[in-house]
Amino acid sequence: MISSKLPKIFYGGDYNPEQWDHQTHLEDLELFQQAGIDIATLNVFSWARNQPDELTYQFEWLDEMIDSLYENGIFTCLATSTGAHPAWMATRYPDVLRTDKDGRKRKFGGRHNSCPNSPTYRKYSVEIARRLAERYREHPAVIVWHISNEYGGECYCDNCEKAFRVWLKQRYGTIEAVNQAWNTGFWGHTFYDWDEIVVPDNRSEEWGDNNSSFQGISLDYARFNSDSMLDCYRLEYDAIRSLIPDALITTNLMGFYKPLDYFKWAKYMDIVSWDNYPGLNTPISFTALAHDLMRGIKNGEPFMLMEQTPSQQNWQPYNSLKRPGVMRLWSYQAVAHGADTVMFFQLRRSVGACEKFHGAVIEHVGHGNTRVFRETSSLGHELQHLGEQLLDSRIEAKVAILFDWENWWAVEKSSGPTVALNYVEQIHKYYQAFYNRNVQVDIIGVDADLSRYELVIAPVLYMVKPGLAAKLEQFTEQGGTFVTTFFSGIVNENDLVTLGGYPGELRKLLGIWVEEIDALLPTMHNSIVMKDQLGSLQGSYSCGMLCDLLHTEGAEVLAEYGDDFYKGMPVLTRNTFGQGEAWYIASDGEASFVAGLMEHLSEQKHIQPVLDTPVGVEAGRRIKDGQAFIFLLNHNAEAATVELNSLTTVNMLDDQPVDSSIEIPGHGTVILAVK
Ligand code: GLA
Ligand code: ZN
């Protein structure tokens, strides 16, 4: 469990008493008690308060706050306050300010605003982390350390440029190797000296969001930027760790956040934590996917739901309220996918600045007689009732979907064949096919151990990193089913095409050769015509976006294109490889095709859904020491009945036995312990 001091699902969230007076704090304490809150994340944006000038540090306010919360039974998740630098620092040491992609040096303002390669930022962020660790190392209230806040963005300043060259030297050793990796013979970009290399901003190789003349340079800059921020995190981490050997240290991540390679980050986090902010129109399956990603980056370990809003955000174009019951439903959805905490941003709504219309447990009216407060307190009491039962339970999935940040960067930086290809949408499309049937999925990175899976799907595996093809071959040879799609096996880790025919390193495994890739206009379609019935798949399905023109080299053809000059060419193939099978889907098929195929493959592998449920009711399962807990999440506004078949269970929220079937109210959740 996260902490033996608080053996339950932590309940609380960001608390910013530095914005309030003492009287308000006393009122807060009273309301926190009522709501069953037991953890507060403190000090997230208080650097200026902690360090009013270069030489002075003042933490007395924080001492008082941690103590008074603790006296009221509330633990602290202590942030290091380095998510926004103080104004004096920017004035005195402009190197802390970032330079944006257009080359503009920023002035003081905003947050998440420090250059990750600023010597000043690094020096003072580590110093304050060290001082905090020194001060609170023995404090019984501090159970989690929260470094900075939502690392993100990028910087193109001169310090970053210099650091980029150093990073490149470490990666490549020689300038010749860099020239080769980037194919700089193209457009005469050969570099003869490290100092000729500049960061790829809008003044050099890039324009707009996703366009680059040299994908190799842009890809390395993306890696470098993610690493630079990770270095900042690690410097603070080490400062805390060296003083508190058993500290539990994290930083709050953001799900599918493109600029940072979280698989790499998670290696340096004691526990993953993340901030979940779906909009009212975010597909619920996408939130599920994001939770699974956050679980997947640290090998399936439980994670912290560090932030979510109790009601609404302020930063979306339309900040709808979470409907009655939905905050609870989405909290349990996080738990169903592996969260061991339920935390909010924030506990009290700000009086001024851009988050004053962001939802909070305590709203501007200042008392607890609100819908939001009633819902949060009722959830607080339920979590107290659940106690430690669910903590540390795991999800045991037999299906894995492979996801890779560098592949994401490379696919979407690619100039051609289409602008329509969105990597995460493809991941989601395959995920949804399982989600809709309550088949649990792990999201894994390229380093994961595949041996525990029956079915591994790698949509759009454009970049094949060293060793990956062999690993996939081994997985398949030993009986696994591997599935990949169009635009896979194209390049190596430097975005250089694997010569000799697509899909390059995957060609042998898939038993195919892709000769050409057609990109269709959004208004154009082709069709997937099944040769024979396959599970529920029969007849024809629409496809589009990209269409590979391929020849088989040992694979069997299960469906062909129905139109255009490549009518009759293979669009779905299966290659027997050792004891397993490798499938290739050569075009972007409609959802029902993907769903039918994934269902067929799961059935072939005897992979069972957690339960069959009515549409819109999600079923998840966590397991601990052989004990299964089933979550039934009704995302519909209307009640739904779930058949439990032969299961005998106990409803963990009211301790009543449940068997045969159960009715779940609209937006309701039930957690069942299986007997
Ligand atoms: C992020 C931040 C918080 C707050 C919320 C608002 O998650 O970490 O400080 O700004 O967004 O939704
Ligand atoms: Zn910089």
XYZ file of C-alpha atoms and ligand atoms in Angstrom:
688
model
C 0.000 0.000 0.000
C 1.060 3.559 -0.554
C 1.429 4.263 3.140
C 0.804 2.080 6.156
C -0.064 5.291 7.990
C -3.156 5.717 5.851
C -4.268 2.212 4.904
C -7.166 3.168 2.643
C -7.839 4.900 -0.643
C -6.469 8.396 0.028
C -9.112 11.070 -0.314
C -8.383 14.771 -0.665
C -6.386 16.886 -3.074
C -4.699 20.184 -3.842
C -5.106 22.698 -1.085
C -3.868 26.264 -1.402
C -4.192 27.907 2.015
C -1.520 30.422 1.001
C -4.339 32.142 -0.878
C -6.497 32.458 2.239
C -6.622 33.833 5.778
C -6.510 31.836 8.999
C -10.247 31.958 9.654
C -10.940 30.389 6.287
C -8.463 27.649 7.051
C -10.327 26.833 10.266
C -13.566 26.579 8.331
C -11.843 24.327 5.830
C -10.701 21.954 8.551
C -14.247 21.585 9.741
C -15.513 20.848 6.238
C -12.674 18.429 5.460
C -13.673 16.407 8.515
C -17.244 16.309 7.312
C -16.186 15.168 3.863
C -13.920 12.354 5.027
C -10.856 14.030 3.565
C -7.571 12.606 4.783
C -4.884 14.006 2.492
C -4.027 17.497 1.282
C -1.500 18.311 -1.416
C 0.275 21.396 -0.166
C 2.827 23.827 -1.471
C 2.306 23.256 -5.186
C 2.711 26.878 -6.266
C 4.244 28.547 -3.210
C 7.839 29.053 -4.244
C 7.498 32.847 -3.991
C 6.021 32.501 -0.530
C 8.755 30.110 0.599
C 11.633 32.084 -0.826
C 10.950 35.829 -0.964
C 14.462 36.573 -2.176
C 17.633 34.806 -3.044
C 18.856 34.310 0.496
C 15.704 34.040 2.574
C 13.630 30.946 3.102
C 10.462 30.969 5.200
C 8.592 27.756 5.817
C 6.847 28.649 9.065
C 3.492 28.981 7.322
C 3.974 25.496 5.940
C 4.924 24.084 9.359
C 1.722 25.480 10.757
C -0.357 24.193 7.920
C 1.044 20.667 7.949
C 0.631 20.546 11.723
C -2.871 21.855 11.868
C -4.028 19.484 9.139
C -2.316 16.595 10.871
C -3.961 17.452 14.174
C -7.213 17.068 12.295
C -6.302 13.681 10.877
C -5.183 14.903 7.486
C -1.899 13.787 5.946
C 0.199 15.813 3.550
C 1.302 15.137 0.023
C 4.077 17.700 -0.037
C 4.908 19.455 -3.277
C 8.257 21.099 -3.791
C 6.741 24.316 -5.198
C 8.970 24.411 -8.261
C 6.181 24.397 -10.850
C 6.446 28.185 -11.163
C 9.460 30.345 -10.333
C 9.273 33.543 -8.262
C 9.198 36.905 -10.058
C 12.406 38.081 -8.412
C 14.242 35.113 -9.879
C 13.143 35.959 -13.406
C 14.204 39.577 -12.977
C 17.545 38.767 -11.509
C 18.342 35.654 -13.554
C 16.613 35.824 -16.936
C 18.050 32.417 -17.824
C 15.112 30.873 -15.917
C 12.758 32.230 -18.573
C 11.932 30.075 -21.538
C 12.294 30.937 -25.191
C 9.308 29.862 -27.236
C 9.223 28.088 -30.555
C 9.180 31.362 -32.478
C 12.377 32.380 -30.717
C 10.702 34.886 -28.393
C 12.217 35.188 -24.966
C 9.361 35.015 -22.492
C 8.873 37.544 -19.710
C 7.844 36.586 -16.205
C 4.328 35.130 -16.091
C 2.226 32.004 -16.108
C 3.539 28.801 -14.631
C 5.398 25.683 -15.759
C 7.532 28.428 -17.123
C 11.128 27.607 -16.230
C 13.756 26.654 -18.780
C 14.745 23.083 -17.915
C 18.362 23.807 -18.768
C 18.606 27.034 -16.809
C 21.466 26.772 -14.319
C 19.555 29.092 -11.993
C 16.389 26.993 -12.093
C 18.280 23.801 -11.499
C 20.277 25.252 -8.650
C 17.354 26.784 -6.780
C 14.796 24.056 -7.458
C 17.155 21.478 -6.030
C 17.980 23.755 -3.136
C 14.379 24.231 -2.127
C 13.629 20.520 -2.488
C 16.628 19.804 -0.281
C 15.527 22.296 2.365
C 12.003 20.901 2.395
C 13.317 17.372 2.763
C 15.605 18.454 5.563
C 12.790 20.210 7.363
C 10.080 17.581 7.009
C 12.045 14.351 6.840
C 10.804 13.297 10.259
C 7.341 14.775 10.030
C 4.772 11.992 10.463
C 2.195 13.811 8.344
C 4.178 13.864 5.116
C 3.472 10.614 3.331
C 4.030 11.524 -0.318
C 6.486 13.874 -2.036
C 5.163 15.650 -5.109
C 7.908 17.160 -7.242
C 7.052 20.303 -9.181
C 3.762 20.089 -11.086
C 2.747 18.795 -14.487
C 6.116 19.112 -16.208
C 5.558 20.122 -19.775
C 6.088 22.481 -22.686
C 9.444 23.115 -24.265
C 12.197 25.661 -24.484
C 14.400 26.761 -27.386
C 16.796 29.115 -25.610
C 20.550 29.276 -26.016
C 21.129 27.193 -22.896
C 18.849 24.510 -24.270
C 20.669 24.676 -27.596
C 24.028 24.140 -25.902
C 22.629 21.321 -23.808
C 21.128 19.773 -26.945
C 24.613 19.541 -28.472
C 25.939 17.865 -25.326
C 23.000 15.450 -25.378
C 23.745 14.639 -29.020
C 27.405 14.017 -28.281
C 26.391 11.545 -25.625
C 23.957 9.789 -27.904
C 26.027 9.680 -31.075
C 29.674 10.164 -30.119
C 30.726 11.686 -33.433
C 29.344 14.322 -35.752
C 29.516 11.773 -38.569
C 27.104 9.555 -36.685
C 24.734 12.504 -36.280
C 24.904 13.275 -39.990
C 24.100 9.695 -40.748
C 21.228 9.443 -38.253
C 19.627 12.581 -39.651
C 20.445 11.858 -43.291
C 21.883 15.342 -43.607
C 23.040 14.696 -47.148
C 19.449 15.733 -47.900
C 19.252 19.466 -48.789
C 22.940 19.810 -48.071
C 22.601 19.987 -44.285
C 25.894 18.256 -43.462
C 27.347 19.463 -40.145
C 31.099 19.710 -39.674
C 31.077 21.090 -36.167
C 28.771 20.511 -33.171
C 28.233 24.252 -32.863
C 26.581 24.353 -36.277
C 23.658 22.374 -34.868
C 20.709 24.481 -33.738
C 17.452 23.557 -32.037
C 14.688 22.820 -34.557
C 12.305 25.695 -33.800
C 10.126 27.719 -36.149
C 13.193 29.661 -37.267
C 15.021 26.540 -38.434
C 13.543 23.154 -39.391
C 10.007 23.298 -38.050
C 6.813 25.155 -38.759
C 3.437 24.895 -37.101
C 2.810 22.097 -34.683
C 3.822 19.012 -36.487
C 5.919 19.881 -39.491
C 9.618 19.414 -39.848
C 12.016 19.337 -42.762
C 14.233 16.980 -40.801
C 12.266 14.475 -38.748
C 15.474 13.035 -37.336
C 16.455 16.386 -35.807
C 12.947 17.035 -34.523
C 12.718 13.580 -33.029
C 15.999 14.003 -31.197
C 14.934 17.405 -29.933
C 11.689 15.867 -28.599
C 13.730 13.179 -26.828
C 16.123 15.789 -25.524
C 13.332 18.044 -24.245
C 11.659 15.157 -22.418
C 15.041 14.159 -20.962
C 15.848 17.739 -19.909
C 12.682 17.956 -17.848
C 13.276 14.483 -16.498
C 16.733 15.631 -15.400
C 15.136 18.490 -13.454
C 12.775 16.029 -11.815
C 15.591 13.639 -11.027
C 17.752 16.336 -9.480
C 14.989 17.175 -7.024
C 14.265 13.488 -6.553
C 17.858 12.777 -5.591
C 17.930 15.722 -3.210
C 14.911 14.325 -1.352
C 15.995 10.707 -1.580
C 19.443 11.384 -0.144
C 17.857 12.817 2.995
C 14.823 10.527 3.274
C 15.710 6.996 2.217
C 12.128 5.746 2.401
C 10.371 8.780 0.904
C 7.656 8.014 -1.617
C 8.275 10.389 -4.501
C 6.145 11.209 -7.511
C 5.210 13.969 -9.928
C 1.772 14.395 -11.452
C 1.570 13.264 -15.080
C -1.094 13.990 -17.656
C -2.063 10.765 -19.406
C -1.549 11.012 -23.164
C 0.676 14.056 -22.899
C 2.669 14.080 -26.081
C 5.889 15.942 -25.202
C 7.087 13.660 -22.395
C 8.007 10.011 -22.775
C 6.345 8.749 -19.604
C 7.635 5.205 -19.995
C 11.063 6.675 -19.380
C 9.847 8.924 -16.573
C 8.062 6.163 -14.682
C 11.379 4.405 -14.108
C 12.301 7.248 -11.784
C 8.987 7.529 -9.977
C 8.213 5.556 -6.834
C 4.560 5.663 -7.765
C 2.861 7.083 -10.829
C 0.332 9.827 -10.235
C -1.777 11.634 -12.774
C -4.401 14.298 -13.366
C -7.588 13.212 -15.075
C -9.595 15.945 -16.791
C -11.968 14.504 -19.355
C -14.494 16.860 -20.901
C -18.162 16.013 -20.953
C -17.716 14.787 -24.520
C -14.507 12.782 -23.987
C -15.395 9.174 -24.805
C -15.533 7.283 -21.549
C -13.443 4.572 -23.208
C -10.719 7.165 -23.750
C -10.577 7.944 -20.034
C -10.354 4.210 -19.366
C -7.508 3.986 -21.861
C -5.652 6.861 -20.216
C -5.910 5.170 -16.825
C -4.599 1.964 -18.348
C -1.697 3.871 -19.859
C -0.859 5.400 -16.492
C -0.953 1.929 -14.968
C 1.042 0.515 -17.852
C 3.989 2.890 -17.657
C 4.949 1.332 -14.350
C 4.334 -2.241 -15.167
C 0.791 -2.524 -13.870
C 1.415 -1.107 -10.411
C -1.397 0.851 -8.738
C -1.209 4.594 -9.306
C -2.487 7.757 -7.678
C -5.353 9.729 -9.116
C -3.697 12.979 -8.075
C -6.190 15.421 -9.521
C -9.658 15.528 -10.983
C -12.291 18.182 -10.641
C -15.218 17.560 -8.332
C -17.452 19.402 -10.791
C -16.043 21.431 -13.675
C -12.863 22.812 -15.203
C -12.209 26.391 -16.227
C -9.811 25.856 -19.099
C -11.971 24.012 -21.559
C -14.022 26.028 -24.052
C -17.242 24.791 -22.404
C -16.859 23.766 -18.785
C -19.853 21.572 -18.155
C -20.680 20.328 -14.701
C -20.212 16.703 -13.880
C -23.781 15.451 -13.656
C -25.018 14.127 -10.294
C -23.259 10.849 -9.599
C -20.625 11.305 -12.293
C -17.830 12.472 -9.996
C -18.322 9.311 -7.952
C -18.640 7.181 -11.065
C -15.440 8.544 -12.593
C -13.616 8.233 -9.281
C -14.488 4.555 -9.147
C -13.612 4.178 -12.801
C -10.096 5.315 -11.889
C -10.004 2.815 -9.034
C -11.298 0.059 -11.309
C -8.347 0.738 -13.614
C -5.754 0.693 -10.851
C -5.914 3.935 -8.838
C -5.365 3.630 -5.102
C -6.203 7.279 -4.398
C -9.022 9.650 -5.292
C -7.856 13.234 -5.185
C -9.118 16.545 -6.452
C -8.003 19.816 -7.754
C -8.892 21.554 -5.567
C -10.260 21.618 -2.065
C -11.307 25.284 -2.043
C -12.177 27.401 -5.078
C -9.863 30.401 -5.632
C -11.104 33.947 -5.263
C -9.112 35.355 -8.164
C -7.075 34.613 -11.308
C -7.805 32.068 -14.000
C -8.962 29.205 -11.814
C -11.684 31.032 -9.943
C -14.272 29.193 -12.017
C -12.609 25.830 -11.559
C -14.667 23.460 -9.452
C -13.624 22.648 -5.896
C -14.879 20.662 -2.952
C -15.647 23.938 -1.162
C -17.233 26.419 -3.520
C -17.382 30.204 -3.341
C -20.398 30.116 -1.071
C -18.037 28.769 1.589
C -20.245 26.176 3.286
C -21.014 22.519 2.789
C -24.622 22.850 1.756
C -23.987 22.361 -1.956
C -24.550 19.498 -4.361
C -20.828 19.154 -4.939
C -19.996 19.054 -1.259
C -22.726 16.534 -0.530
C -21.470 14.285 -3.307
C -17.852 14.572 -2.217
C -18.677 13.846 1.421
C -20.761 10.888 0.550
C -17.908 9.447 -1.531
C -15.511 10.244 1.318
C -17.561 8.098 3.665
C -17.776 5.262 1.185
C -14.014 5.225 0.826
C -13.688 5.079 4.596
C -16.013 2.126 4.568
C -13.956 0.349 1.886
C -10.877 0.701 4.045
C -7.853 -1.155 2.766
C -9.648 -3.947 0.946
C -8.915 -2.832 -2.606
C -5.427 -1.469 -2.043
C -2.686 -3.083 -4.084
C -5.074 -5.277 -6.020
C -4.046 -5.795 -9.655
C -5.562 -6.072 -13.072
C -4.754 -9.320 -14.823
C -5.021 -8.713 -18.550
C -4.276 -11.185 -21.312
C -4.406 -8.552 -24.033
C -1.773 -5.874 -24.452
C -1.728 -2.869 -26.736
C 1.703 -1.525 -27.467
C 2.170 2.220 -27.224
C 5.366 4.164 -27.757
C 5.953 7.899 -27.368
C 8.821 8.088 -29.855
C 6.669 6.319 -32.396
C 3.948 8.909 -31.705
C 6.363 11.769 -32.343
C 7.740 10.166 -35.474
C 4.375 9.182 -36.997
C 2.976 12.649 -36.600
C 6.085 14.533 -37.690
C 6.108 12.527 -40.851
C 5.645 14.510 -44.042
C 3.280 12.204 -45.902
C 1.594 9.943 -46.623
C -1.409 11.569 -44.894
C -2.225 14.267 -42.368
C -5.227 12.240 -41.230
C -3.235 9.675 -39.292
C -3.573 10.210 -35.558
C -1.642 7.610 -33.594
C -3.573 7.919 -30.340
C -6.885 7.666 -32.198
C -5.696 4.396 -33.697
C -4.686 3.110 -30.271
C -8.081 4.145 -28.959
C -9.883 2.469 -31.823
C -8.339 -0.900 -31.006
C -8.710 -0.355 -27.280
C -12.399 0.399 -27.698
C -12.986 -2.940 -29.372
C -11.979 -4.605 -26.100
C -13.371 -1.992 -23.742
C -16.856 -2.289 -25.214
C -16.831 -5.992 -24.360
C -15.258 -5.618 -20.887
C -12.077 -7.381 -21.927
C -9.291 -5.893 -19.835
C -6.227 -4.552 -21.606
C -2.755 -3.547 -20.513
C -1.075 -0.693 -22.328
C 2.576 -1.611 -22.591
C 5.783 -0.076 -23.863
C 8.381 -1.607 -26.132
C 10.412 -2.852 -23.152
C 7.572 -4.854 -21.614
C 7.712 -8.572 -20.990
C 5.256 -10.074 -23.483
C 5.190 -13.575 -22.073
C 2.173 -12.972 -19.851
C -0.046 -12.002 -22.798
C -1.981 -14.085 -25.302
C -2.675 -11.253 -27.678
C -0.428 -8.285 -28.461
C -1.667 -5.505 -30.728
C 0.612 -2.818 -32.056
C -1.416 -0.381 -34.159
C 0.700 1.778 -36.491
C 4.056 0.465 -35.304
C 5.856 2.796 -37.710
C 9.120 2.848 -35.774
C 10.715 -0.463 -34.921
C 13.390 -0.002 -32.304
C 16.407 -2.295 -32.010
C 15.476 -5.733 -30.730
C 11.727 -5.217 -30.991
C 11.170 -7.250 -34.141
C 13.037 -10.204 -32.638
C 11.010 -9.918 -29.457
C 7.732 -9.903 -31.381
C 8.915 -12.881 -33.405
C 9.725 -14.772 -30.254
C 6.360 -13.947 -28.719
C 4.565 -15.214 -31.813
C 6.773 -18.244 -32.272
C 5.867 -19.355 -28.769
C 2.174 -19.281 -29.540
C 1.146 -15.654 -29.110
C -1.105 -13.783 -31.505
C 0.403 -10.574 -32.807
C -1.559 -7.935 -34.711
C -0.281 -4.870 -36.468
C -1.585 -2.483 -39.078
C -0.788 -0.269 -42.030
C 2.141 2.158 -41.602
C 4.125 -0.297 -39.503
C 7.714 -1.478 -39.788
C 8.675 1.546 -41.853
C 11.599 3.166 -40.011
C 14.275 2.556 -37.405
C 14.689 4.586 -34.232
C 16.236 7.465 -36.191
C 13.304 7.682 -38.571
C 15.425 6.226 -41.368
C 13.517 3.894 -43.638
C 14.385 0.217 -43.326
C 15.367 -0.532 -46.906
C 14.498 -3.639 -48.836
C 10.697 -3.409 -48.714
C 8.020 -2.525 -46.163
C 7.230 -3.546 -43.447
C 10.976 -3.758 -42.980
C 11.936 -5.665 -39.897
C 8.389 -7.041 -39.506
C 8.271 -8.480 -43.001
C 9.327 -11.973 -42.064
C 6.966 -12.191 -39.091
C 4.005 -10.967 -41.116
C 4.854 -12.856 -44.289
C 4.013 -9.906 -46.538
C 5.625 -7.226 -48.685
C 3.974 -3.834 -48.955
C 4.820 -2.376 -52.316
C 2.936 0.943 -52.187
C 0.910 3.001 -49.746
C -2.153 4.864 -51.012
C -3.581 7.807 -49.035
C -7.262 8.537 -49.568
C -9.051 11.848 -49.239
C -11.390 11.945 -46.213
C -14.300 11.645 -48.624
C -12.871 8.538 -50.310
C -13.288 4.952 -49.169
C -12.356 1.479 -50.191
C -13.773 -1.734 -48.804
C -12.585 -4.808 -46.979
C -14.235 -7.827 -48.554
C -14.048 -10.943 -46.403
C -13.210 -14.086 -48.329
C -14.896 -16.370 -45.793
C -16.715 -15.776 -42.587
C -14.387 -15.144 -39.672
C -16.138 -15.143 -36.297
C -18.852 -12.564 -36.770
C -17.053 -10.938 -39.706
C -18.565 -11.522 -43.110
C -19.351 -9.557 -46.231
C -17.694 -6.209 -46.613
C -16.621 -3.278 -44.462
C -15.607 0.231 -45.269
C -11.971 1.292 -44.955
C -9.919 4.333 -45.858
C -7.204 6.853 -44.930
C -4.294 4.598 -45.842
C -4.402 1.525 -48.035
C -1.341 -0.664 -48.417
C -0.862 -2.441 -51.703
C 0.702 -5.668 -50.577
C 1.836 -9.076 -51.723
C 1.890 -12.122 -49.522
C 5.112 -13.952 -48.801
C 3.710 -16.907 -46.921
C 0.751 -15.203 -45.250
C -2.795 -16.271 -45.949
C -5.257 -13.733 -47.365
C -8.477 -13.392 -45.375
C -9.913 -10.283 -47.008
C -9.312 -8.280 -50.156
C -9.909 -4.716 -51.294
C -13.245 -4.278 -53.010
C -12.503 -1.192 -55.107
C -10.072 0.859 -57.129
C -7.140 -0.357 -59.199
C -5.976 -2.589 -56.351
C -9.319 -4.373 -56.023
C -8.602 -8.010 -55.205
C -5.292 -7.291 -53.456
C -4.969 -8.467 -49.820
C -6.164 -6.168 -47.036
C -6.228 -8.643 -44.131
C -3.584 -11.323 -43.765
C -2.596 -13.961 -41.261
C 0.806 -15.560 -41.108
C 1.462 -18.695 -39.131
C 4.740 -18.189 -37.340
C 6.034 -20.968 -35.104
C 3.129 -21.836 -32.858
C 1.487 -18.440 -33.185
C -0.027 -16.091 -35.722
C 0.866 -12.640 -36.996
C -1.998 -10.598 -38.447
C -1.775 -7.558 -40.688
C -4.557 -5.057 -41.306
C -3.578 -3.043 -44.347
C -6.106 -0.210 -44.110
C -8.079 1.771 -41.564
C -11.224 -0.317 -41.237
C -14.519 0.866 -39.807
C -15.077 0.269 -36.081
C -17.339 -2.753 -36.557
C -14.623 -4.481 -38.563
C -12.013 -3.849 -35.883
C -14.455 -4.921 -33.168
C -15.363 -8.134 -35.004
C -11.753 -9.023 -35.623
C -10.659 -8.349 -32.051
C -13.580 -10.386 -30.760
C -12.618 -13.260 -33.024
C -9.004 -13.167 -31.865
C -9.959 -13.026 -28.188
C -12.293 -15.960 -28.596
C -9.631 -17.922 -30.383
C -7.398 -17.323 -27.376
C -10.176 -18.020 -24.848
C -9.889 -14.522 -23.431
C -13.023 -13.860 -21.404
C -14.754 -10.570 -20.684
C -15.067 -9.696 -17.001
C -18.831 -9.928 -17.478
C -21.310 -9.334 -20.268
C -23.097 -6.100 -19.502
C -25.681 -3.876 -21.194
C -24.289 -1.147 -23.470
C -22.754 1.685 -21.460
C -22.102 -0.400 -18.364
C -18.416 -0.970 -17.832
C -17.188 -3.973 -15.889
C -13.654 -4.061 -14.471
C -11.872 -6.419 -12.155
C -9.032 -6.112 -9.686
C -7.543 -9.109 -7.946
C -5.620 -9.455 -4.706
C -4.390 -12.724 -3.237
C -6.881 -14.655 -5.318
C -9.781 -12.428 -4.242
C -11.555 -10.746 -7.154
C -13.328 -7.399 -6.929
C -15.716 -6.519 -9.726
C -16.573 -2.920 -10.558
C -19.816 -2.250 -12.381
C -19.904 1.296 -13.689
C -23.111 2.477 -15.275
C -22.177 5.319 -17.596
C -25.775 5.628 -18.775
C -28.186 8.133 -17.299
C -30.765 5.337 -16.928
C -30.675 2.298 -14.665
C -29.355 -0.982 -16.069
C -29.450 -4.576 -14.923
C -26.347 -6.738 -14.985
C -26.600 -10.508 -14.962
C -24.027 -12.075 -12.687
C -24.671 -15.600 -13.909
C -23.241 -18.000 -11.381
C -21.257 -15.466 -9.349
C -21.929 -15.134 -5.657
C -20.826 -11.755 -4.384
C -21.072 -9.168 -1.662
C -21.716 -5.522 -2.411
C -18.741 -3.864 -0.763
C -20.510 -0.574 -0.264
C -23.463 -1.886 1.735
C -22.228 -5.374 2.662
C -25.334 -7.029 1.222
C -25.040 -10.340 -0.630
C -25.691 -10.134 -4.352
C -26.136 -13.005 -6.740
C -27.803 -13.733 -10.053
C -28.337 -10.091 -11.061
C -28.151 -6.511 -9.891
C -29.771 -3.270 -10.961
C -27.457 -0.294 -11.110
C -28.978 3.185 -11.098
C -28.114 5.689 -13.829
C -24.524 6.908 -13.282
C -24.290 4.434 -10.431
C -21.398 2.220 -9.379
C -21.338 -1.074 -7.569
C -18.260 -2.879 -6.291
C -18.678 -6.561 -5.681
C -16.353 -8.866 -3.799
C -16.587 -12.289 -5.391
C -17.003 -15.128 -2.930
C -3.730 20.961 -13.572
C -2.837 21.539 -12.522
C -3.565 22.192 -11.403
C -4.767 22.946 -11.893
C -5.636 22.034 -12.705
C -6.893 22.685 -13.198
O -4.004 19.649 -13.410
O -1.910 20.622 -12.002
O -2.667 23.063 -10.766
O -4.360 24.019 -12.669
O -4.920 21.610 -13.829
O -7.683 21.791 -13.931
Zn 15.891 26.760 -22.357
